[in-house]
Amino acid sequence: MAAVLSAFGSAVWIEHRAHLHLDIVIAAVAMTMILGRVQRGAHPGDRLIGTAVLVASAASASEVSSLLHRFPLFGDAAFTAAMAATIWIRRFGPRATKAGTVVVVPFITLLVTQGQGVTSHAASYDLWCALIALVAAFWVAVYQVGAAAMGFHEQRPRPPAPPSLITPSSAKRVPASTRMACQMAVALGSAFAVGHMAFHDHWPWAVLTAFIVCSGARGRGDVLHKGVLRAAGASVGTVVATTIAGAFPPGDRWSVVIIFAVLGVASWLREISYVYWAGSVTAVLSLLYGYFGQNAPSLLETRLEAILLGAALGIAASWYVLPVRTGDVLKRRTAEALAALSAFLSSPRGDHTEIRRRQAHFQHAVTQLEQIAKPLRAHRMLTGAALRADTIDAMHTCVEPVRTLASIFASIDAETDTEPAWEPLRRAVAANVGAIRRALGSKPGAPYRRIEAQPSSPASLALTALDAALAELSRFEPRAAPLSSRA
């Protein structure tokens, strides 16, 4: 929020000096808010590349915004193609994914500033948008680098993801990035078409909601879960904010104070649940439009209808256009977590750096698995179907034993120490990990065999705990409970 307020002040100064419109200020706040999450923990080189990409994207978004006003059909197509492309390029690796996320930022800002009476376009507008993007990137870098220098742990880069398991069968399938790009294109194209016909000047609400529902989807179950939460949060936020905005006349500065207060709370509550973020951001948009005199109660019904329609279009596109099945995602991420666990158990004893690196890879793999946990746990709570959610819970219980073993492995001197008494137990647990990996891949081999051992040391206790978790995972072999079945 310090970066947001600094960018806001800088943009207000530029807007006054250059006699621009307030959409420049809105763009600065929105870009800084989103970029603050995208660039968190970025290396200096990646940060510079991200800044260059952001500046170019801001100028392009300005052109698309102009098209939306002058030639709506071409503008809709350009916006849809750009958003689909930012997802499609994820197939080229983490840096391409990061670049695509940065490109999205000005385009989302474009939707925010499309309200009636908000946007204006001068001949040199592209250059001003690029300058504002540079200002946003500057303040984000200043505060994030400063926070990292002061030791804030959340600013550190995340560990790299373990390598994906690519099998001949999976290589023949349409990549997930291509599927998600097609889903986004269909959702946005439908939202533009229906939005223009049904909501006229208020079409951005439907388009923005469709984008939010489709973005970051990790399977059909995740889309449905997030779509419902986002629609519910956005609806509540719209109702509350429209009521509050009606208490202030257009142009009242207290509306601006409330907007920044809500943004600050939203950035905090987002870590708890996305429903709070969706509600808060929608409330901010309602307050913003109220600031520009669009706080009439008659608009409330229109906004709610557009939000619900956009959510429905996003969910429908994700479910029926080259769907990414939740079971497939669960199976792949479980296999990757097991691969990381297998690599950790074979870590060279006494090599602190390598042991910690493999532990971090396993932790990252479990974190990736946790990202799809909420819809599966909600499904378990509603229907009692526990197998898939229990798979994630079982992998999560491996984290603490792995942490204990990492400390023990690192304390061993491989050159002078004799083989520890728990080494046969470690080999047996590693063999069971391999058995479950083969079962997930429907490959022949020895099945999982539960280990009967009496723990006599911290290491054997941790290994026994790992095997107990593996016993839970062994229940979910494809023959017994198809992890690759439809969501």
PDB file of N, CA and C in Angstrom, residues 39 42-55 102 134 137 141:
ATOM      1  N   GLN A  39       5.481  -9.044  -8.987  1.00  0.00           N
ATOM      2  CA  GLN A  39       6.925  -8.854  -8.897  1.00  0.00           C
ATOM      3  C   GLN A  39       7.499  -9.231  -7.530  1.00  0.00           C
ATOM      4  N   ALA A  42      11.050 -11.021  -7.054  1.00  0.00           N
ATOM      5  CA  ALA A  42      11.705 -11.142  -8.352  1.00  0.00           C
ATOM      6  C   ALA A  42      13.184 -10.770  -8.256  1.00  0.00           C
ATOM      7  N   HIS A  43      14.009 -11.457  -9.048  1.00  0.00           N
ATOM      8  CA  HIS A  43      15.424 -11.112  -9.140  1.00  0.00           C
ATOM      9  C   HIS A  43      15.574  -9.791  -9.897  1.00  0.00           C
ATOM     10  N   PRO A  44      16.683  -9.061  -9.669  1.00  0.00           N
ATOM     11  CA  PRO A  44      16.862  -7.760 -10.348  1.00  0.00           C
ATOM     12  C   PRO A  44      16.720  -7.847 -11.865  1.00  0.00           C
ATOM     13  N   GLY A  45      17.330  -8.883 -12.481  1.00  0.00           N
ATOM     14  CA  GLY A  45      17.222  -9.017 -13.929  1.00  0.00           C
ATOM     15  C   GLY A  45      15.795  -9.247 -14.384  1.00  0.00           C
ATOM     16  N   ASP A  46      15.086 -10.128 -13.670  1.00  0.00           N
ATOM     17  CA  ASP A  46      13.684 -10.384 -14.010  1.00  0.00           C
ATOM     18  C   ASP A  46      12.825  -9.152 -13.772  1.00  0.00           C
ATOM     19  N   ARG A  47      13.184  -8.370 -12.751  1.00  0.00           N
ATOM     20  CA  ARG A  47      12.421  -7.154 -12.470  1.00  0.00           C
ATOM     21  C   ARG A  47      12.581  -6.144 -13.608  1.00  0.00           C
ATOM     22  N   LEU A  48      13.793  -6.004 -14.137  1.00  0.00           N
ATOM     23  CA  LEU A  48      14.008  -5.088 -15.252  1.00  0.00           C
ATOM     24  C   LEU A  48      13.259  -5.544 -16.503  1.00  0.00           C
ATOM     25  N   ILE A  49      13.322  -6.856 -16.757  1.00  0.00           N
ATOM     26  CA  ILE A  49      12.590  -7.390 -17.916  1.00  0.00           C
ATOM     27  C   ILE A  49      11.092  -7.168 -17.736  1.00  0.00           C
ATOM     28  N   GLY A  50      10.597  -7.425 -16.523  1.00  0.00           N
ATOM     29  CA  GLY A  50       9.183  -7.222 -16.243  1.00  0.00           C
ATOM     30  C   GLY A  50       8.752  -5.776 -16.437  1.00  0.00           C
ATOM     31  N   THR A  51       9.642  -4.837 -16.051  1.00  0.00           N
ATOM     32  CA  THR A  51       9.331  -3.420 -16.227  1.00  0.00           C
ATOM     33  C   THR A  51       9.228  -3.065 -17.709  1.00  0.00           C
ATOM     34  N   ALA A  52      10.174  -3.569 -18.511  1.00  0.00           N
ATOM     35  CA  ALA A  52      10.144  -3.304 -19.951  1.00  0.00           C
ATOM     36  C   ALA A  52       8.879  -3.881 -20.583  1.00  0.00           C
ATOM     37  N   VAL A  53       8.524  -5.103 -20.161  1.00  0.00           N
ATOM     38  CA  VAL A  53       7.301  -5.738 -20.688  1.00  0.00           C
ATOM     39  C   VAL A  53       6.073  -4.934 -20.284  1.00  0.00           C
ATOM     40  N   LEU A  54       6.052  -4.446 -19.041  1.00  0.00           N
ATOM     41  CA  LEU A  54       4.907  -3.675 -18.551  1.00  0.00           C
ATOM     42  C   LEU A  54       4.728  -2.382 -19.330  1.00  0.00           C
ATOM     43  N   VAL A  55       5.822  -1.691 -19.590  1.00  0.00           N
ATOM     44  CA  VAL A  55       5.750  -0.423 -20.324  1.00  0.00           C
ATOM     45  C   VAL A  55       5.205  -0.653 -21.736  1.00  0.00           C
ATOM     46  N   VAL A 102       2.596 -10.213 -16.311  1.00  0.00           N
ATOM     47  CA  VAL A 102       2.862  -8.769 -16.326  1.00  0.00           C
ATOM     48  C   VAL A 102       2.089  -8.091 -17.451  1.00  0.00           C
ATOM     49  N   LEU A 134       5.803   2.900 -15.988  1.00  0.00           N
ATOM     50  CA  LEU A 134       7.165   3.013 -15.461  1.00  0.00           C
ATOM     51  C   LEU A 134       7.151   3.537 -14.029  1.00  0.00           C
ATOM     52  N   ALA A 137       6.051   0.647 -11.765  1.00  0.00           N
ATOM     53  CA  ALA A 137       7.133  -0.324 -11.589  1.00  0.00           C
ATOM     54  C   ALA A 137       8.226   0.236 -10.682  1.00  0.00           C
ATOM     55  N   ALA A 141       9.305  -1.477  -7.120  1.00  0.00           N
ATOM     56  CA  ALA A 141      10.688  -1.916  -6.917  1.00  0.00           C
ATOM     57  C   ALA A 141      11.302  -1.271  -5.679  1.00  0.00           C
TER      58      ALA A 141
END
